[in-house]
Amino acid sequence: MSIQTDLQSTIEDMVQKGKGILAADESQPTITKRFKSIGVEPTEENRRAWRSLILTTPHLGDYVSGIILFEETLTQKSDDGTLLPEVAESQGIVPGVKVDKGKIPLVNSPGDLIIQGLDNLGERLKVYKEQGARFAKWREVYPIDTHNPGRLGIEANAEVLARYAAICQSVGIVPIVEPEVLIDGEHTIERCFEVTEAVQHAIYHALHRYSVILEYTILKPSMVVPGKENAPKASPEKVAENTVKQLRRTVPAAVPSINFLSGGQGPEESTANLNAMNANYPNQPWELSFSYGRALQQPALQAWLGKKENVPAAQAALLKRAKLNGAARYGKYTPEMEKE
Ligand code: 13P
């Protein structure tokens, strides 16, 4: 297949009505933290068992069209010995991989961060592709403070995301472009709006300079919300209004899908916020969907506790959240559905 055909078919398989993406790509330190919260040892075998549980959940493919994996998972197998990317494909779920290598301070821009991992990215991507990955994810993080993100922070991070996206497309891998404006802090929703708008404006400018084909990209942004320490929380209607307004200012109509991260919002909260966007603002140029990590996995993790006998309960908890977010894709979720 040509590179163009690869990109086209991957986008078609990933962008589907009523479906979204599941992020199961926690780095070793992050998954260690998640396992610690349920008293599970962070061994390679436990990580394999957990991710195999996720991928073998019956009917997951009814609501999930793509899964982001950590590099290690690409070569791990399910309990019956099938490679996990193959398990994903057999469920109708496109396997992808997180390719960024962690954040460091951005020199001469106090408080801003930058992600590493561009060196040899093209070579790494070719290996991941042979192992079954058809798309990639790269996350840049933007803490909000009085002077952050600064001008350099905004421009340097956009440059890195655009270089990553161009390299992905050159080898036939669809890039998920993820700018996460962090929820931490006391800032207002207006301040989050202003920062997110500046961040995305710079990113689309950079993607243009690097000749990235927008039709073969997915944007994974944070929603426009007040900081976590700024009580009370905004209603789903207010989050939807601000988020859609901001996206309409910055994201070209050529982008097929916008898949939000949950970024510290609770499972029900992130479903309700996505639902309000699709219910109140239908017919946008792009799909409004999910690419949740914690908001999909948390209830399942709590049900599992690392025990084999809990696997069916954990899979049921995961499928429930996937299904409710599937309903939110149509604006048809109600909080009463949580009790069903
Ligand atoms: P959360 O939904 O838990 O924020 O994770 C999504 C993700 O992939 C962050 O990079």
CSV table of C-alpha atoms in Angstrom, one decimal, residues 106 109 112-113 142 148-160 194-195 197-203:
chain,number,residue,atom,x,y,z
A,106,LEU,CA,12.1,24.6,28.4
A,109,SER,CA,11.3,30.0,29.5
A,112,ASP,CA,7.2,26.1,30.5
A,113,LEU,CA,7.9,22.5,29.5
A,142,TYR,CA,1.2,23.6,29.0
A,148,ASN,CA,2.8,30.7,31.5
A,149,PRO,CA,2.7,29.5,28.9
A,150,GLY,CA,5.1,32.2,27.6
A,151,ARG,CA,5.5,33.1,24.0
A,152,LEU,CA,8.6,30.8,23.6
A,153,GLY,CA,6.7,28.0,25.3
A,154,ILE,CA,3.8,28.3,22.9
A,155,GLU,CA,6.0,28.5,19.8
A,156,ALA,CA,8.6,25.8,20.7
A,157,ASN,CA,5.9,23.3,21.6
A,158,ALA,CA,4.0,24.0,18.4
A,159,GLU,CA,7.2,23.5,16.4
A,160,VAL,CA,7.9,20.1,18.1
A,194,GLU,CA,-7.3,32.4,26.2
A,195,VAL,CA,-4.3,30.0,26.7
A,197,GLU,CA,-6.7,29.5,21.8
A,198,ALA,CA,-3.1,30.8,21.6
A,199,VAL,CA,-1.7,27.3,21.9
A,200,GLN,CA,-3.9,25.9,19.1
A,201,HIS,CA,-3.4,28.9,16.9
A,202,ALA,CA,0.4,28.4,17.0
A,203,ILE,CA,0.0,24.7,16.4
